[in-house]
C-alpha positions as semicolon CSV with decimal commas, in nm:
position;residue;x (nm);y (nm);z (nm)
1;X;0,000;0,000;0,000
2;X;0,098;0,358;-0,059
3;X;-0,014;0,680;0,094
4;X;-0,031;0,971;-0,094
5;X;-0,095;1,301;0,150
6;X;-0,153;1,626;0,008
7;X;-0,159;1,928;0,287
8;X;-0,442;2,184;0,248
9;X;-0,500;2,516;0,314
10;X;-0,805;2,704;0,146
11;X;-0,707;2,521;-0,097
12;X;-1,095;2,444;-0,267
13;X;-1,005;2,644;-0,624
14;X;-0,752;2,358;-0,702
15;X;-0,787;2,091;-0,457
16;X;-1,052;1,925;-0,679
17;X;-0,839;1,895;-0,988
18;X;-0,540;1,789;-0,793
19;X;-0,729;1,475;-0,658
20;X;-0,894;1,365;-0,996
21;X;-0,543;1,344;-1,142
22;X;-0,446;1,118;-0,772
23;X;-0,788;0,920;-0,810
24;X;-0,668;0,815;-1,209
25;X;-0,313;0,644;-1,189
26;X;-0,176;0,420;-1,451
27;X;-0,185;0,129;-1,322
28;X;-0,316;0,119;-0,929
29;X;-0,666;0,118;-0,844
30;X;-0,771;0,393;-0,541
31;X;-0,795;0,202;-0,194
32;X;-0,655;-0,086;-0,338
33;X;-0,283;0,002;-0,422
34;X;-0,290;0,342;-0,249
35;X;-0,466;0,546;-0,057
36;X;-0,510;0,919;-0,021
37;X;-0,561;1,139;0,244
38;X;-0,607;1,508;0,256
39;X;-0,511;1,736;0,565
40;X;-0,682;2,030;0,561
41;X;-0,487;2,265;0,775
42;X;-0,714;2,506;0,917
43;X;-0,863;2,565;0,609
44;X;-1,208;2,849;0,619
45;X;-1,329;2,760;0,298
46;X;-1,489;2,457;0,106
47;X;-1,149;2,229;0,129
48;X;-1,241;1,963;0,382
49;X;-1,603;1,926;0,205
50;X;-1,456;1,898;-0,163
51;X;-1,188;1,600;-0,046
52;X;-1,476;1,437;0,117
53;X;-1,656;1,454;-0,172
54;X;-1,416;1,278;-0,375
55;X;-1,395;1,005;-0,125
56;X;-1,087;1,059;-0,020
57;X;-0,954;0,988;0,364
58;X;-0,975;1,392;0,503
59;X;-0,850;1,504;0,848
60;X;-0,897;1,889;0,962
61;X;-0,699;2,003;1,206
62;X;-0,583;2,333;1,363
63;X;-0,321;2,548;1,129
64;X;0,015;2,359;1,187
65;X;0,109;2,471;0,888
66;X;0,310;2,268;0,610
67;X;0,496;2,055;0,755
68;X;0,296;1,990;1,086
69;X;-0,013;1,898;0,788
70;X;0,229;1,660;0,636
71;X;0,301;1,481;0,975
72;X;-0,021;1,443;1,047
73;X;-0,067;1,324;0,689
74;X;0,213;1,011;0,773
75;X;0,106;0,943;1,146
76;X;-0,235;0,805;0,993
77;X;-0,096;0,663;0,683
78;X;-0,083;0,250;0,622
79;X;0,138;0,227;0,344
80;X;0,457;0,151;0,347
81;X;0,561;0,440;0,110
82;X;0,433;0,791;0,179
83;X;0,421;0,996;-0,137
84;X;0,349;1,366;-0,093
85;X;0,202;1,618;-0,351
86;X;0,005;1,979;-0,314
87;X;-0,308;2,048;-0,335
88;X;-0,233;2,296;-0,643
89;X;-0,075;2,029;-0,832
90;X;-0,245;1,752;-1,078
91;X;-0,011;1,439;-1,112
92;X;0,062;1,294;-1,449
93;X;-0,130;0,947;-1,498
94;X;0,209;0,769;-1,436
95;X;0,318;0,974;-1,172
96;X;0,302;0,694;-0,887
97;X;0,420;0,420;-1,114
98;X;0,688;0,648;-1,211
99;X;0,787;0,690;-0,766
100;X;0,769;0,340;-0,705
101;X;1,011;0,225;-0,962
102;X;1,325;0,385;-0,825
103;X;1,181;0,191;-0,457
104;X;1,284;-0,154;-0,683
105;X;1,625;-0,027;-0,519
106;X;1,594;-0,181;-0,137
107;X;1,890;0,115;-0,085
108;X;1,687;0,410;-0,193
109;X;1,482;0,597;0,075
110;X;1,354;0,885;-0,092
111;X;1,233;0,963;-0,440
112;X;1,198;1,309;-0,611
113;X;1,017;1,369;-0,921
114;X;0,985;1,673;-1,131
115;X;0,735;1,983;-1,212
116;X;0,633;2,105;-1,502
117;X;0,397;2,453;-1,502
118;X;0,079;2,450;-1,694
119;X;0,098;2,866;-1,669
120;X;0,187;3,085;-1,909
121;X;0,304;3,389;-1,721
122;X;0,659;3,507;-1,769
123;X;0,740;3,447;-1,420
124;X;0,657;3,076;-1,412
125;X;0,806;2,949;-1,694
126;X;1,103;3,115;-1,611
127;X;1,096;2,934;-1,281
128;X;1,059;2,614;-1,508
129;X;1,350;2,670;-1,721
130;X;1,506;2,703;-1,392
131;X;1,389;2,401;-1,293
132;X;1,436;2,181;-1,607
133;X;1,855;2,336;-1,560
134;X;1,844;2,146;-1,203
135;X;1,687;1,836;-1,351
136;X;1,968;1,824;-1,634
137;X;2,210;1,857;-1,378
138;X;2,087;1,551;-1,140
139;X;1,999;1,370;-1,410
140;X;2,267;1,139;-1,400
141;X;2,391;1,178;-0,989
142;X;2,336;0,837;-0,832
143;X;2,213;1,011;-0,541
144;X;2,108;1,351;-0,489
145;X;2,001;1,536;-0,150
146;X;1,762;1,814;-0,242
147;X;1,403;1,656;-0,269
148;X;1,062;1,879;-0,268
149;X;0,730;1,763;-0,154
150;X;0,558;1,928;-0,469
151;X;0,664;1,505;-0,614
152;X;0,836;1,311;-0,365
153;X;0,829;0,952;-0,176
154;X;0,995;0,802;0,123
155;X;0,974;0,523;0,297
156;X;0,789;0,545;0,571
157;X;0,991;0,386;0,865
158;X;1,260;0,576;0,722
159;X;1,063;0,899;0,741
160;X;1,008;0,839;1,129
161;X;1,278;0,719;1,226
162;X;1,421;1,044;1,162
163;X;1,170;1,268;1,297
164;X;0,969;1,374;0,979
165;X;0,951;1,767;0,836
166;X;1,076;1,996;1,123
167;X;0,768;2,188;1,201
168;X;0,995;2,489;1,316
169;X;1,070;2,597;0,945
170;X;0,766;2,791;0,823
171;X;0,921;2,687;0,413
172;X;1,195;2,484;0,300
173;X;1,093;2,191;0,558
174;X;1,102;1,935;0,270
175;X;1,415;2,058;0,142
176;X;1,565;2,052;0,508
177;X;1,473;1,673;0,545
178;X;1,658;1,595;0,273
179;X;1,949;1,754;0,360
180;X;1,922;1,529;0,676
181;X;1,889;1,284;0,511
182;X;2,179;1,243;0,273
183;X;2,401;1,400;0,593
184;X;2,334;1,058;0,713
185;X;2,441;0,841;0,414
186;X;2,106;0,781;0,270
187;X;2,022;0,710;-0,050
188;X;1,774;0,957;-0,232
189;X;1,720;0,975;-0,666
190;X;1,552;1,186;-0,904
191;X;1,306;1,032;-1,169
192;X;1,250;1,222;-1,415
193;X;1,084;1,209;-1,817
194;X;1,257;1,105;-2,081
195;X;1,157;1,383;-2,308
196;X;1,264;1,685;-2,072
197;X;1,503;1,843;-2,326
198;X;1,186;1,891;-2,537
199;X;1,015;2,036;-2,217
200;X;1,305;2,302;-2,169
201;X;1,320;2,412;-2,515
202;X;0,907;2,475;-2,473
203;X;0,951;2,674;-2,161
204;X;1,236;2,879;-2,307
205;X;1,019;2,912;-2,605
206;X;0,732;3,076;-2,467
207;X;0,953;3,402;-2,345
208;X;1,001;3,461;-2,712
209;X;1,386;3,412;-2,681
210;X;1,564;3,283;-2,953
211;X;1,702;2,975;-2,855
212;X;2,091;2,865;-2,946
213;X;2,156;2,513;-3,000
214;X;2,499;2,327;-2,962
215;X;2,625;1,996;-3,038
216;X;2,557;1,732;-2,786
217;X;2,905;1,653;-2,836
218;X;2,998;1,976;-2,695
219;X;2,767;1,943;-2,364
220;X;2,730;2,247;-2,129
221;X;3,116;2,367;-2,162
222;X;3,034;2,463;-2,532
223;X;2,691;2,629;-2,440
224;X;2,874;2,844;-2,161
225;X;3,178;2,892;-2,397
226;X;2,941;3,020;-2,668
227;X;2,751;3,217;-2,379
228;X;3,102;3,391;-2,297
229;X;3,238;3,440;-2,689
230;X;2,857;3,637;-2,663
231;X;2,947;3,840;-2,388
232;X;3,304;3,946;-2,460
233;X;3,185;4,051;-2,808
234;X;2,902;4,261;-2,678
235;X;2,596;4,066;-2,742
236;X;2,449;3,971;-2,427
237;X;2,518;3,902;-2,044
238;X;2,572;3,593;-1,923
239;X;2,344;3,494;-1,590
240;X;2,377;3,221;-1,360
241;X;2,078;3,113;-1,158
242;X;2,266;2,873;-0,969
243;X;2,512;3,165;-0,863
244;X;2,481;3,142;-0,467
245;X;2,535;2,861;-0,277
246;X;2,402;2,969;0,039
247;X;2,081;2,703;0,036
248;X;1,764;2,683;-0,131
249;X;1,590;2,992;0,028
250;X;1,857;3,256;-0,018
251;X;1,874;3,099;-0,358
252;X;1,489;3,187;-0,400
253;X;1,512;3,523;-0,236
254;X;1,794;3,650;-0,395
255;X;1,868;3,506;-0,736
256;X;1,587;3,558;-0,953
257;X;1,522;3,913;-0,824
258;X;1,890;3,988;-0,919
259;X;1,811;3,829;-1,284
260;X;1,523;4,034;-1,350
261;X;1,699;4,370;-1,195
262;X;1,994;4,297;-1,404
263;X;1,813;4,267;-1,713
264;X;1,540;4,455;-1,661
265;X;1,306;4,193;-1,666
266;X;1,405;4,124;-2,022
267;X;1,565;3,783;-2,126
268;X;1,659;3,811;-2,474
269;X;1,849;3,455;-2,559
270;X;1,876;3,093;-2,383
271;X;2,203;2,914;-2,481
């Protein structure tokens, strides 16, 4: 059995779509294969009444916030794996399937999967390409240590034994167990699509930038050797999200607002 827990709060405007996509997985019938339970977190609006309508295991509780939700969410699960997702999110039809494969491993405690906007603001697709760059770059990493509850899986004597999300951190809590995690030798991997070269070149499409290709031969070195040649000759700047190493929230806080202040809020080419 698996238990899929999604945290709520006033969450009715999306909660409904996010469960249809949980109650249709490839593969695994609902209450059968998994099960999956909705915290609403001191929600005022409609939440609790649109997960029970959808027959769906609901608990309401006082605000706790995300990572108190997502305890709760694991003390009352009976699966082995806990899987977690928000309530703004709709899984892909293969999405479980997908998080259980990497458990064929008996050495791998925690899976991460990936994200992929269905906006078309400016904003979030540029968090996607920024996204699609950290995929890329864990693609092939045999373990990784930075896993978000947006698409993720542990197992679940493995999540209590070591205490769960810290309740203390109002954001980054996922991120934090993770780091915790792999601190302590464990072994945590990213699944992710096949296709997500064709999902980056989408994203970076829809800013209207024109898009550089080099040969696969050449790797990232020749796409930030052609980004440079740019720069020296006066085309462009050259940007790097990943810039500061600090951790994930100074990286939030601080690195995009520097992109768009340095360019104005005007990306003009994606190498």
């Amino acid at each position: 059995m698996i238990s899929v827990i999604a945290p709520a709060k006033d969450a009715a405007k999306t909660l409904g779509e996010c469960l249809q996509a949980l109650s249709n997985q490839d593969g695994m019938r609902l209450d059968r294969d998994y099960e999956v339970i909705v915290v609403d977190d001191g929600s005022t609006d409609r939440t609790a009444e649109i997960a029970a309508q959808c027959g769906v295991k609901v608990v309401r509780q006082k605000n706790l916030g995300p990572a108190g939700a997502r305890n709760t969410g694991v003390q009352i699960a009976t699966g082995s794996i806990v899987a977690f997702t928000d309530a703004d999110c709709a899984p892909a039809r293969n999405w479980l399937s997908e998080l259980m494969r990497a458990f064929d491993d008996p050495k791998v405690v925690g899976v991460k999967g990936t994200y992929r906007t269905q906006q078309s603001g400016l904003v979030p697709r540029f968090v996607q390409v920024e996204y699609a760059y950290k995929y890329t770059r864990m693609r092939n990493q045999t373990t990784i240590d930075f896993i978000d509850t947006y698409s993720a899986a542990y197992r679940k004597e493995v999540f209590i034994l070591n205490g769960g999300f810290d309740e203390s951190f109002p954001v980054i809590q996922d991120q934090e167990f993770s780091f915790r995690l792999a601190r302590k030798g464990y072994r945590m991997v990213l699944i992710m699509p096949e296709n997500l070269s064709v999902e980056r070149r989408a994203a970076m499409k829809a800013y209207g930038a024109e898009l550089i290709l080099v040969h696969k031969e050449q790797g990232m070195e020749g796409a930030r050797d052609l980004a440079d040649q740019m720069q020296r000759e006066g085309r462009g700047k050259v940007l790097d999200p990943l810039a500061n190493p600090d951790n994930p929230l100074d990286h939030h806080r601080s690195n995009r607002p520097e992109l768009w202040r340095d360019t104005n809020a005007g990306v003009s080419h994606f190498v």
